JSON list of C-alpha atoms in Angstrom, two decimals:
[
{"chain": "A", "resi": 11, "resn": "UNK", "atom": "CA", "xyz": [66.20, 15.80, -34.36]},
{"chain": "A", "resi": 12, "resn": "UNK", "atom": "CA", "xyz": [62.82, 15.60, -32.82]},
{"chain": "A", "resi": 13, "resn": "UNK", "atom": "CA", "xyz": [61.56, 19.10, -34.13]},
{"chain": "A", "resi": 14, "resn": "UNK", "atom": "CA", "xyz": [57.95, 19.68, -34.40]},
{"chain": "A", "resi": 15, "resn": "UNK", "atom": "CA", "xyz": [56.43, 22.27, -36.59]},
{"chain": "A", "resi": 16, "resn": "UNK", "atom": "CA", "xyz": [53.08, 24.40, -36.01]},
{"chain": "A", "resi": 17, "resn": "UNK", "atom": "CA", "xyz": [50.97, 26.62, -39.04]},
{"chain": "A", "resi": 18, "resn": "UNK", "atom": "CA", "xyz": [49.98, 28.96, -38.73]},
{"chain": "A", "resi": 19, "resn": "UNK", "atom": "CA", "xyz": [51.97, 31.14, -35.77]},
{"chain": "A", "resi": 20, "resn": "UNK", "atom": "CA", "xyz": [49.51, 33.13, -35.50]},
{"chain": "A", "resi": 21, "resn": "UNK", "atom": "CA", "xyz": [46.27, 33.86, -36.39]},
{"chain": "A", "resi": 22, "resn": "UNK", "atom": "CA", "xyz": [43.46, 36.54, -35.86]},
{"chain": "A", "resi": 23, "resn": "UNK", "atom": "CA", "xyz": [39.44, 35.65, -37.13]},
{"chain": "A", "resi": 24, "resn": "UNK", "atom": "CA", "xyz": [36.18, 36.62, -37.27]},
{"chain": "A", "resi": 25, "resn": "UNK", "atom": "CA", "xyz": [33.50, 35.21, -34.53]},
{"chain": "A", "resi": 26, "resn": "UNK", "atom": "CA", "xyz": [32.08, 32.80, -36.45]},
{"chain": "A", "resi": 27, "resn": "UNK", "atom": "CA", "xyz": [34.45, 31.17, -38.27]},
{"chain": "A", "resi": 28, "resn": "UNK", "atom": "CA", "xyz": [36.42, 28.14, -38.66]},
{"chain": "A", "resi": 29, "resn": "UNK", "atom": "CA", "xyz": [40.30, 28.15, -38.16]},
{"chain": "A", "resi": 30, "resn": "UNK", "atom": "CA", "xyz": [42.55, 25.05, -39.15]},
{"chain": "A", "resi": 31, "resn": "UNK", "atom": "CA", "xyz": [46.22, 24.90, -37.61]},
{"chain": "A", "resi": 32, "resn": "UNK", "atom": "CA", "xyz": [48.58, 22.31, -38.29]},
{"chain": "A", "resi": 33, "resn": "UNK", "atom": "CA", "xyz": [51.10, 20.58, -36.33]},
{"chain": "A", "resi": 34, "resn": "UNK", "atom": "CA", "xyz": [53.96, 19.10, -38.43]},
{"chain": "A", "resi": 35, "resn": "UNK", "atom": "CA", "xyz": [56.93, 16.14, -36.92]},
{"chain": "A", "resi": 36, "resn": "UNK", "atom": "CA", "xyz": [59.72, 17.00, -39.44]},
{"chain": "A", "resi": 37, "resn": "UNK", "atom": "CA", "xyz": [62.22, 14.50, -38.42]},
{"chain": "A", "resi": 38, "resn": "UNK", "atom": "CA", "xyz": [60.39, 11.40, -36.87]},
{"chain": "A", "resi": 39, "resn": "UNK", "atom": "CA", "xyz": [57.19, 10.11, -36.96]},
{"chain": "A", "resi": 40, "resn": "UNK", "atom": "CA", "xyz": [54.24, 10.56, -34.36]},
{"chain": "A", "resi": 41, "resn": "UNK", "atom": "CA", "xyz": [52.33, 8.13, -33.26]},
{"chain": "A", "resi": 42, "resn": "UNK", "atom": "CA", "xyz": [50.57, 9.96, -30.56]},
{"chain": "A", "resi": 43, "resn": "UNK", "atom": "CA", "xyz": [50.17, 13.82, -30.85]},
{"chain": "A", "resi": 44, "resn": "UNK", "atom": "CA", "xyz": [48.66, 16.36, -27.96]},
{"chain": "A", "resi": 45, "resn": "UNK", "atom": "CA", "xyz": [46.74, 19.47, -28.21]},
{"chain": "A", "resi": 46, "resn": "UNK", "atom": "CA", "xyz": [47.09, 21.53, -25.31]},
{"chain": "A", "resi": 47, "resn": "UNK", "atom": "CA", "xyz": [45.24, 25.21, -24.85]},
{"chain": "A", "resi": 48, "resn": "UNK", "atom": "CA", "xyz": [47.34, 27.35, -22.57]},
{"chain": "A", "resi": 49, "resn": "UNK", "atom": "CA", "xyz": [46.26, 30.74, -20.42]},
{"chain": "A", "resi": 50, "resn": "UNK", "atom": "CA", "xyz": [48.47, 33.65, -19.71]},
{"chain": "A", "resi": 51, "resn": "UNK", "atom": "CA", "xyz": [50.80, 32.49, -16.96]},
{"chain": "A", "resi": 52, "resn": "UNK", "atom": "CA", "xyz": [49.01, 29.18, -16.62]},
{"chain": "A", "resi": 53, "resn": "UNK", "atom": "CA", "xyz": [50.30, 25.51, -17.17]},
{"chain": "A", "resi": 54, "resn": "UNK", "atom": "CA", "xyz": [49.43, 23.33, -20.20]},
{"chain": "A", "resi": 55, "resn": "UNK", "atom": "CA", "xyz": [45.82, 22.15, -20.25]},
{"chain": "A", "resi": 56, "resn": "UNK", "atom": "CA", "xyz": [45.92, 18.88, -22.24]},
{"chain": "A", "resi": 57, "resn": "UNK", "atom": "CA", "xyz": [42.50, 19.11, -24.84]},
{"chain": "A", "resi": 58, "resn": "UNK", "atom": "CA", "xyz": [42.79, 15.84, -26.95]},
{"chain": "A", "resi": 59, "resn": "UNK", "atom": "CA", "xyz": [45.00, 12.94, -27.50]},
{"chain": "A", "resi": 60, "resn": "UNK", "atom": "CA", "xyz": [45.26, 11.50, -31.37]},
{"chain": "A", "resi": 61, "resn": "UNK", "atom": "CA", "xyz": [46.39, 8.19, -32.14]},
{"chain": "A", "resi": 62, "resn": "UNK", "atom": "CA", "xyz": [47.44, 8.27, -36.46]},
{"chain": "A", "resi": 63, "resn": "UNK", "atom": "CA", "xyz": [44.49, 6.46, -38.35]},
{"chain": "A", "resi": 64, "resn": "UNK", "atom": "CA", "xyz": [42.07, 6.34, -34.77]},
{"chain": "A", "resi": 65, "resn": "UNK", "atom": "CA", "xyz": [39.30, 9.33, -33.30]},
{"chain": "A", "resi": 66, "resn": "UNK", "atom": "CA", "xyz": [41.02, 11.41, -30.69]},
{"chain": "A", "resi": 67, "resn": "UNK", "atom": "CA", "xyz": [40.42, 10.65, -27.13]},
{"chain": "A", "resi": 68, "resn": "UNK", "atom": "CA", "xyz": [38.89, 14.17, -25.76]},
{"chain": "A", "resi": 69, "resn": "UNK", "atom": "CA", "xyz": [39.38, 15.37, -22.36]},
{"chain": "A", "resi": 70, "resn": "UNK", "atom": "CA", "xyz": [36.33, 16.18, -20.05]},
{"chain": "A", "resi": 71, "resn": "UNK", "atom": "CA", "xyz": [35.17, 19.31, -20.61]},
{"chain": "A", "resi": 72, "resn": "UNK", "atom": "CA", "xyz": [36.32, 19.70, -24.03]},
{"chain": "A", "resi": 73, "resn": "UNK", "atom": "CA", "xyz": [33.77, 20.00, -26.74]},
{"chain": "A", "resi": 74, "resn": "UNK", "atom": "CA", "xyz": [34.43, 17.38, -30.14]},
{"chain": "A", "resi": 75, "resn": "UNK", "atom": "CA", "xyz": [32.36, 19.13, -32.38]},
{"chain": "A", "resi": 76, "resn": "UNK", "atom": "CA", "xyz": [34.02, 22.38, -31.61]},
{"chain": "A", "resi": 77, "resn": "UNK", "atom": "CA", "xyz": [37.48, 21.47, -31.53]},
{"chain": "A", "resi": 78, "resn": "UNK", "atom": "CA", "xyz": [37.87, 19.14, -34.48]},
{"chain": "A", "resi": 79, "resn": "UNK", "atom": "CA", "xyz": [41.12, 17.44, -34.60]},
{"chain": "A", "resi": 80, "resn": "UNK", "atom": "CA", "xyz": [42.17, 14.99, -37.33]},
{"chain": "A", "resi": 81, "resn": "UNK", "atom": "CA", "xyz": [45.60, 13.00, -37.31]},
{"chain": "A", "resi": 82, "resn": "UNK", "atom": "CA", "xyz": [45.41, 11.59, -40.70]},
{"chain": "A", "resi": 83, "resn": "UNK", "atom": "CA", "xyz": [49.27, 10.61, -41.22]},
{"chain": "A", "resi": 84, "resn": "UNK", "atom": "CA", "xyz": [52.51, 9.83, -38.97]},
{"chain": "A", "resi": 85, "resn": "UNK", "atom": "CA", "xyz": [53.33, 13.36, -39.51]},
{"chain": "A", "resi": 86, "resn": "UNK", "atom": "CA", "xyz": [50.54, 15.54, -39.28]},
{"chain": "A", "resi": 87, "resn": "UNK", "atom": "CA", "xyz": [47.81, 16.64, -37.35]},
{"chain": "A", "resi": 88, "resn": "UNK", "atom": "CA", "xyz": [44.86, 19.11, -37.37]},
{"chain": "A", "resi": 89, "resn": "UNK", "atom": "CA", "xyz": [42.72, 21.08, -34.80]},
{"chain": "A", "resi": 90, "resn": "UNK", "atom": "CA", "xyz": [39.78, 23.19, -36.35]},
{"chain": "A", "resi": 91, "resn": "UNK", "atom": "CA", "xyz": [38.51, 25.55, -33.95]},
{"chain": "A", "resi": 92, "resn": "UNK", "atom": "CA", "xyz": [34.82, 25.53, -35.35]},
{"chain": "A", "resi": 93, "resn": "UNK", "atom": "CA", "xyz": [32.70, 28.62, -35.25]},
{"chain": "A", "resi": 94, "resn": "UNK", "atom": "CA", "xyz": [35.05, 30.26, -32.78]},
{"chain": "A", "resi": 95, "resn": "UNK", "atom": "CA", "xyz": [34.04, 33.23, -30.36]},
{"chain": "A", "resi": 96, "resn": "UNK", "atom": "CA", "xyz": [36.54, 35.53, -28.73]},
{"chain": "A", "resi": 97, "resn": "UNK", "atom": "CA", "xyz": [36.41, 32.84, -25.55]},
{"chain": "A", "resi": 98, "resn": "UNK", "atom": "CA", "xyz": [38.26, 30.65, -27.99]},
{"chain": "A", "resi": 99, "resn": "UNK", "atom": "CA", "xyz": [41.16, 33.19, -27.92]},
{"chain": "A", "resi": 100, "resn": "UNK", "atom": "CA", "xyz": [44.24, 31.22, -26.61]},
{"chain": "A", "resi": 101, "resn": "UNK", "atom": "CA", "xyz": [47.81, 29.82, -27.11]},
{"chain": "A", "resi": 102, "resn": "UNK", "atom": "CA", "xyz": [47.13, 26.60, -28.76]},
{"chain": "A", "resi": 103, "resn": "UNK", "atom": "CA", "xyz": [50.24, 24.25, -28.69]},
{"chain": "A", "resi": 104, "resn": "UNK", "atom": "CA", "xyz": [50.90, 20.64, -30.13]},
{"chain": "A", "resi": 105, "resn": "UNK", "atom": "CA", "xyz": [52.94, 18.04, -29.22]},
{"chain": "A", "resi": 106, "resn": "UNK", "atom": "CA", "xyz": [54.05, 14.33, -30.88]},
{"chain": "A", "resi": 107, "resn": "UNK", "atom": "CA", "xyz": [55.74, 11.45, -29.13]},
{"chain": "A", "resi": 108, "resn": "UNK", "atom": "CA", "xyz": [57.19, 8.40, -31.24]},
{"chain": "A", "resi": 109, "resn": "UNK", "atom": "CA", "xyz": [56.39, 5.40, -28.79]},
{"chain": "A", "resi": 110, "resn": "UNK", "atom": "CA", "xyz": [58.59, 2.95, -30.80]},
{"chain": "A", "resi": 111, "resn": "UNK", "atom": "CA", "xyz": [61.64, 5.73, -29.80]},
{"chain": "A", "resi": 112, "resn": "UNK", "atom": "CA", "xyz": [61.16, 6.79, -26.64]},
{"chain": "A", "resi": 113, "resn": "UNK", "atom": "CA", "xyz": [58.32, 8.51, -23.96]},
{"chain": "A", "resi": 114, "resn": "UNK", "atom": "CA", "xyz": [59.25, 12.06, -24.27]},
{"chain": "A", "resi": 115, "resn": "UNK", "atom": "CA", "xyz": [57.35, 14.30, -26.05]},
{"chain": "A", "resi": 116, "resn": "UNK", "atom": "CA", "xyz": [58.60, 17.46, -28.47]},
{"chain": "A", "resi": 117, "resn": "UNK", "atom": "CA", "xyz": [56.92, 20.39, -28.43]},
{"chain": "A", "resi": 118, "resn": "UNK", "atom": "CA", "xyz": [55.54, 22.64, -31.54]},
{"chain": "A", "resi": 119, "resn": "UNK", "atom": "CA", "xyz": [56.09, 26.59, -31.04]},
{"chain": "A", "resi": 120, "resn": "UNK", "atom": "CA", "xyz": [52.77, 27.48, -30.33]},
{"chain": "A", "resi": 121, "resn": "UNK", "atom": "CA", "xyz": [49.70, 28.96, -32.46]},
{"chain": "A", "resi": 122, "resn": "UNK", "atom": "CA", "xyz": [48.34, 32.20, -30.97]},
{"chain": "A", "resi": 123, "resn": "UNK", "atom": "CA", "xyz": [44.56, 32.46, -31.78]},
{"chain": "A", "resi": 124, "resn": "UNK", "atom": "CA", "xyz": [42.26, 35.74, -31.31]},
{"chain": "A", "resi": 125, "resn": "UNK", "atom": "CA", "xyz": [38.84, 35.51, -31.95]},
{"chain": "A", "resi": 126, "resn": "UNK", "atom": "CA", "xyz": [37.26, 39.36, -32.75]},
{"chain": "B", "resi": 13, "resn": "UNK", "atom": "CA", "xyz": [43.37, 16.00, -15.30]},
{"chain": "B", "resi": 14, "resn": "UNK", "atom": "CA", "xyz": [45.73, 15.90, -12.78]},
{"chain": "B", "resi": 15, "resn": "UNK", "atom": "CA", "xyz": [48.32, 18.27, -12.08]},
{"chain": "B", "resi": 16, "resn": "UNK", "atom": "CA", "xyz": [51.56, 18.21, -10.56]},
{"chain": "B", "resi": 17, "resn": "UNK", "atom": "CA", "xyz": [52.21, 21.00, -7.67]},
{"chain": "B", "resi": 18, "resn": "UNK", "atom": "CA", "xyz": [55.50, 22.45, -8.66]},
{"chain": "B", "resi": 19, "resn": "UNK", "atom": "CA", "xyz": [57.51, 25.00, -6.21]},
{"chain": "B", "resi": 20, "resn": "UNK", "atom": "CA", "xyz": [58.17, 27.60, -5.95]},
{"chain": "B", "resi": 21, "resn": "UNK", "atom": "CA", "xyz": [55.99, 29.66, -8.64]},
{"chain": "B", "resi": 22, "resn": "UNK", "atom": "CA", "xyz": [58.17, 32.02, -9.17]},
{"chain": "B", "resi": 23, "resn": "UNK", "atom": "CA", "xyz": [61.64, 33.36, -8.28]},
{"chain": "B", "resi": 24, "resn": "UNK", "atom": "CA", "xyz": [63.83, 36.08, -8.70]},
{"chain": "B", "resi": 25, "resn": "UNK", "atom": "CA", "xyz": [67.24, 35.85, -8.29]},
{"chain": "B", "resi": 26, "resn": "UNK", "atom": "CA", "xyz": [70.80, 37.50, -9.02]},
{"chain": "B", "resi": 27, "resn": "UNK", "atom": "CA", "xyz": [73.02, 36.57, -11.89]},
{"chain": "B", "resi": 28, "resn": "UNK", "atom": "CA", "xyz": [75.25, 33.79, -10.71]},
{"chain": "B", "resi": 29, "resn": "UNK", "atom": "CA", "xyz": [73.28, 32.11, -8.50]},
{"chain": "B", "resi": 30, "resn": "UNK", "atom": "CA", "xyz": [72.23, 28.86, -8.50]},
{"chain": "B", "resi": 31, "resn": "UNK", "atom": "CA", "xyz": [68.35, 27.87, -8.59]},
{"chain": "B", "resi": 32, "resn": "UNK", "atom": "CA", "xyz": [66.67, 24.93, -7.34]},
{"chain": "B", "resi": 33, "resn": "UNK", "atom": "CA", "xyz": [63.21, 23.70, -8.02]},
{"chain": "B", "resi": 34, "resn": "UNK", "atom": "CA", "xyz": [60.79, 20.97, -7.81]},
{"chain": "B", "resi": 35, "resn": "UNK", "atom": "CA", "xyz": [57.78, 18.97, -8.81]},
{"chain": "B", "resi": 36, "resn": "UNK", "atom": "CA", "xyz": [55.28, 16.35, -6.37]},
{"chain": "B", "resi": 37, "resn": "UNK", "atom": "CA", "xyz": [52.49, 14.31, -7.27]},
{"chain": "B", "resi": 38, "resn": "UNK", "atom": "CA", "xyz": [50.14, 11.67, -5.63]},
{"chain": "B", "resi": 39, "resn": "UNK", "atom": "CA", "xyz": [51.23, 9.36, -7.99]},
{"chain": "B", "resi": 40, "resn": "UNK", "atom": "CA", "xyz": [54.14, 7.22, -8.93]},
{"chain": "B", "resi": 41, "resn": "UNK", "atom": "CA", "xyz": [55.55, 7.94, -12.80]},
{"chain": "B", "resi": 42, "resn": "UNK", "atom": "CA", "xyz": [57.91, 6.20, -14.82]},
{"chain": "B", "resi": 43, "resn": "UNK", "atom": "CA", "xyz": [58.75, 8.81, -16.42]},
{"chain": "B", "resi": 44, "resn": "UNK", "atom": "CA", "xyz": [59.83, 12.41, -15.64]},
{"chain": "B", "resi": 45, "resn": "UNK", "atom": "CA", "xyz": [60.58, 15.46, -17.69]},
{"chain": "B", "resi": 46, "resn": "UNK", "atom": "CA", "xyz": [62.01, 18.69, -17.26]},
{"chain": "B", "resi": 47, "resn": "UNK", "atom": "CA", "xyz": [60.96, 21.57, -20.01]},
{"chain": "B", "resi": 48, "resn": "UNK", "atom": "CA", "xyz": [61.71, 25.25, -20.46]},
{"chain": "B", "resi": 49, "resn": "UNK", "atom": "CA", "xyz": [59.30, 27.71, -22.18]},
{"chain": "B", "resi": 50, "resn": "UNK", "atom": "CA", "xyz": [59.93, 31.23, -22.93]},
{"chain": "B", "resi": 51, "resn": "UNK", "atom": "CA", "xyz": [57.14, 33.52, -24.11]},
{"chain": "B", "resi": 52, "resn": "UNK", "atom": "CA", "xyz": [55.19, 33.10, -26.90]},
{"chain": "B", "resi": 53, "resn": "UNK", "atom": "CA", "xyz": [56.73, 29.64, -27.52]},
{"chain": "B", "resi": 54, "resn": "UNK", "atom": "CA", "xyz": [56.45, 26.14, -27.02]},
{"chain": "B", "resi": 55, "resn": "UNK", "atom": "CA", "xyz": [57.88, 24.52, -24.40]},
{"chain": "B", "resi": 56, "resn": "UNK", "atom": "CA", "xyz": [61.57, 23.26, -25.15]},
{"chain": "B", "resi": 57, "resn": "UNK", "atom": "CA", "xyz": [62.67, 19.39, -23.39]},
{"chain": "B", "resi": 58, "resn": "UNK", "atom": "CA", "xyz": [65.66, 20.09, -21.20]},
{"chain": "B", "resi": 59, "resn": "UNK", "atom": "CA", "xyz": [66.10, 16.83, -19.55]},
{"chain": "B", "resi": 60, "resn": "UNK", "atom": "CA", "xyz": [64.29, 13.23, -19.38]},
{"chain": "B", "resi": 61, "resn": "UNK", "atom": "CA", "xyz": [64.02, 10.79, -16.16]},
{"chain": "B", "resi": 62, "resn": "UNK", "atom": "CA", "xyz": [63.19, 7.24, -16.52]},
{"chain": "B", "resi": 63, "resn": "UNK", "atom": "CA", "xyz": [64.26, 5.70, -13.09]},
{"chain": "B", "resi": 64, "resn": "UNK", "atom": "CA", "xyz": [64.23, 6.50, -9.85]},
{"chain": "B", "resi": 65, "resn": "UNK", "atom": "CA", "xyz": [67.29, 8.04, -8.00]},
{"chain": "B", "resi": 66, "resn": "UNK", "atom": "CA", "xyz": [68.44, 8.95, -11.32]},
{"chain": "B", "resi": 67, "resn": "UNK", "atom": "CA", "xyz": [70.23, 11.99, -11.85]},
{"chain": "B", "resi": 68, "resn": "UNK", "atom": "CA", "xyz": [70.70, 13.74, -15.25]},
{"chain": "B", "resi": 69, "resn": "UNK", "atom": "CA", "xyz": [72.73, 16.77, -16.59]},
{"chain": "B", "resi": 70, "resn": "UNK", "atom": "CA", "xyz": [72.27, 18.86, -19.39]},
{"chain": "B", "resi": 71, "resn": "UNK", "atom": "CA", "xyz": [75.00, 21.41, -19.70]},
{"chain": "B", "resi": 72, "resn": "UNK", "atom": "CA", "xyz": [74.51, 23.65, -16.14]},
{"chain": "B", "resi": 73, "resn": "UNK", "atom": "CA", "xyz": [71.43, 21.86, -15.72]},
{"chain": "B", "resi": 74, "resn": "UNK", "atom": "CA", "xyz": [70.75, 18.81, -13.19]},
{"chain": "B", "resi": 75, "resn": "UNK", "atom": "CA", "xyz": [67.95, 16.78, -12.59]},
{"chain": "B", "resi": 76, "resn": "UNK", "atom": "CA", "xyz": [66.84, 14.21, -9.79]},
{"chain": "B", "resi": 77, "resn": "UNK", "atom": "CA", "xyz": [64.21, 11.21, -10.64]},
{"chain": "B", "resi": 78, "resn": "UNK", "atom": "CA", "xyz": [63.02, 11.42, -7.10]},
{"chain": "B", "resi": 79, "resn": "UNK", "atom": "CA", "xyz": [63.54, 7.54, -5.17]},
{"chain": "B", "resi": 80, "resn": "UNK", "atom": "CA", "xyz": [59.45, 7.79, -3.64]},
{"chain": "B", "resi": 81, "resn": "UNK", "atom": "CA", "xyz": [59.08, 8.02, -7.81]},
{"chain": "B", "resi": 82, "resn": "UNK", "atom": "CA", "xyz": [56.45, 10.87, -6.81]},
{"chain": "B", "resi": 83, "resn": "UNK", "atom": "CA", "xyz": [58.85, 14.09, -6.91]},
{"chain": "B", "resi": 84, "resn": "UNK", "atom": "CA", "xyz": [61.60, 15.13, -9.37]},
{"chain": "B", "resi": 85, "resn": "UNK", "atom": "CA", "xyz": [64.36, 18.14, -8.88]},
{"chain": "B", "resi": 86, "resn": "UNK", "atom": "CA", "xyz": [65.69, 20.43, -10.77]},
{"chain": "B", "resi": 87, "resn": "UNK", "atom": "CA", "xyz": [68.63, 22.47, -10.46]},
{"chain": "B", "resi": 88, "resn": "UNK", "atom": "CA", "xyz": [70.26, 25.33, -12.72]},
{"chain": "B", "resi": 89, "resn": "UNK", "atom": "CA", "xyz": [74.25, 26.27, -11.51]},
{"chain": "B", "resi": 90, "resn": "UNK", "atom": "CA", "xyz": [75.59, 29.27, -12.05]},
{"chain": "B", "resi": 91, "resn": "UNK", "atom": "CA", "xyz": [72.71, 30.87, -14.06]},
{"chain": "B", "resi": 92, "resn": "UNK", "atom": "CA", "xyz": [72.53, 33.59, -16.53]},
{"chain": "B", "resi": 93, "resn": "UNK", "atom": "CA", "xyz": [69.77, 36.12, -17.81]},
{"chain": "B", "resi": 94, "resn": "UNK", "atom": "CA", "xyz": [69.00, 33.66, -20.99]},
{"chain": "B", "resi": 95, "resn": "UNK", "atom": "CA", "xyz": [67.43, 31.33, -17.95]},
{"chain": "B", "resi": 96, "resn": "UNK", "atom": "CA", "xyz": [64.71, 33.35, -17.88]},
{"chain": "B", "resi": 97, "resn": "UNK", "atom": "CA", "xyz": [61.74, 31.61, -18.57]},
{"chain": "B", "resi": 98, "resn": "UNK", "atom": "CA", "xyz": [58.70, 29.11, -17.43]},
{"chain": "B", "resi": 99, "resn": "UNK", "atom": "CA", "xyz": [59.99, 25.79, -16.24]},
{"chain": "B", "resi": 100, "resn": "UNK", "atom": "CA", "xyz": [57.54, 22.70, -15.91]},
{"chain": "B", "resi": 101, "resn": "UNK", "atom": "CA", "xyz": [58.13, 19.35, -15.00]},
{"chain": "B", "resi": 102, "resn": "UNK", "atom": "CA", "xyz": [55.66, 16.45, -16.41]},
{"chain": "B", "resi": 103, "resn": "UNK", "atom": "CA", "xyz": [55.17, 12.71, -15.20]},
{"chain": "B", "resi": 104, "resn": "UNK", "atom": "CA", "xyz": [54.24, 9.72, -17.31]},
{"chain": "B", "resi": 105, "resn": "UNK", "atom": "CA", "xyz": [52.88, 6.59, -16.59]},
{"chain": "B", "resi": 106, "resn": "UNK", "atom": "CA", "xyz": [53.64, 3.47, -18.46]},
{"chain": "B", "resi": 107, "resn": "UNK", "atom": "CA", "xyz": [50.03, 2.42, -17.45]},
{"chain": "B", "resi": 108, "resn": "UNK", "atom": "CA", "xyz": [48.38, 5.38, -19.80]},
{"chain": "B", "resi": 109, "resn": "UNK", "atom": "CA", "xyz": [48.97, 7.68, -22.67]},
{"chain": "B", "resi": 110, "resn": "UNK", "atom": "CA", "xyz": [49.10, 11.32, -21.28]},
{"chain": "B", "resi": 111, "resn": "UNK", "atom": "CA", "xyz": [51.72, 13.75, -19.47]},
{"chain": "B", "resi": 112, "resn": "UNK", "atom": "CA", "xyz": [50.64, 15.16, -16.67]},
{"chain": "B", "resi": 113, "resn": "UNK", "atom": "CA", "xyz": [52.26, 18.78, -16.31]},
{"chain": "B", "resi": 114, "resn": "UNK", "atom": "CA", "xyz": [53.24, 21.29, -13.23]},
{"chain": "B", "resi": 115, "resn": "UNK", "atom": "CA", "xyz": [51.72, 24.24, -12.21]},
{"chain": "B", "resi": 116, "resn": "UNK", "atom": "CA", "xyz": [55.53, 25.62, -13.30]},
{"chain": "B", "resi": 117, "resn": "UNK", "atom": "CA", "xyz": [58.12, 27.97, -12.02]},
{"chain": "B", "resi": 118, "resn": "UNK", "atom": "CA", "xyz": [58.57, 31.50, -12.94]},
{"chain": "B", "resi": 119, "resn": "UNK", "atom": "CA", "xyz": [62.31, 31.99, -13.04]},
{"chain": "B", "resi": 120, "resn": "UNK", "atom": "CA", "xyz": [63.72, 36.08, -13.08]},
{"chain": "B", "resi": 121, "resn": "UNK", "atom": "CA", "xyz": [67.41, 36.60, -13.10]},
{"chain": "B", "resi": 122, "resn": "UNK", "atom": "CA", "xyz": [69.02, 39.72, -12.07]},
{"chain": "B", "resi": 123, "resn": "UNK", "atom": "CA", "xyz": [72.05, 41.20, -14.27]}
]
């Protein structure tokens, strides 16, 4: 139980351009999911928290517009890395808790991002 | 946000032996959590604290839920080269939504 799925694994785009990934629950529903960005050899830096059906609650620092992130459903959730630049490059990993279960949280496997 | 300081960063140490590590904040959690990551994936939930003086096992793994509330252990027996990896601890607070995460612990094992 408790697996969490992430789309794409990884991805390489264009400056400029948009990229969606998705972060999947497969076995359990999320009521809150994380993004977190992670450096090479660095901890988890929490970007956004989504509730399903409200706006995400953004961490300072951490630009809205550019890092779009959409939790429409108890098992799904998006961040769109808008008009990304090769700064943008990354490890970009989810994560979803189900509050009515327990407070632990269950990671996706990552999405590896490289902005050329 | 605030992060935990976890010790030591890294280690290296000989097949067999048995590793200890741990995790202090400023601030009381409810909440504790042990995770594993190896690279290029997500972090994987080893063990979960929710009161203080607890102590959980998970196969060779044990974990403390520290009594101040503000520090959590974490000890591997006996370990092997699949141990190698990233190991973070995160606190939660009842109070709020978020995890707060450690710096982490390199962990090298030896053959």
């Amino acid at each position: 139980g408790a697996v969490v799925s992430q789309h794409p694994s990884r991805v390489i785009c264009k400056s400029g351009t948009s990229v969606k990934i998705e972060c999947r629950s497969l076995d359990f529903q999320a009521t809150t999911m994380f993004w977190y960005r992670q450096f090479p050899k660095k901890s988890l830096m929490l970007m956004a928290t989504s509730n399903e059906g409200s706006k995400a609650t953004y961490e300072q620092g951490v630009e809205k517009d550019k890092f779009l992130i959409n939790h429409a459903s108890l098992t799904l959730s998006t961040l769109t890395v808008t008009s990304a630049h090769p700064e943008d490059s990354s490890f970009y990993i989810c994560s979803a808790r189900d509050l009515a279960v327990s407070y632990e949280q269950y990671f996706g496997p990552g999405t590896r991002l490289t902005v050329t | 946000g605030q992060q935990l300081n976890q010790s030591p960063q890294s280690m290296f140490i000989q097949e067999g032996e048995d590793v200890s590590m741990n995790c202090t904040s400023s601030s009381i959690f409810n909440t504790w959590l042990w995770y594993k990551q190896d690279p290029g994936e997500g972090p994987v939930l080893l063990i979960a604290l929710y009161k203080a003086g607890e102590l959980t096992s998970n196969g060779r793994l044990t974990a403390q839920f520290g009594i101040t509330r503000k520090d959590s252990f974490l000890n591997i027996s006996a370990s092997i080269p699949s141990d190698v990896g990233i190991y973070f601890c995160a606190g939660h607070n009842r109070s709020g939504n978020q995890f707060y995460f450690g710096t982490g612990t390199s962990l090298t094992v030896i053959p």
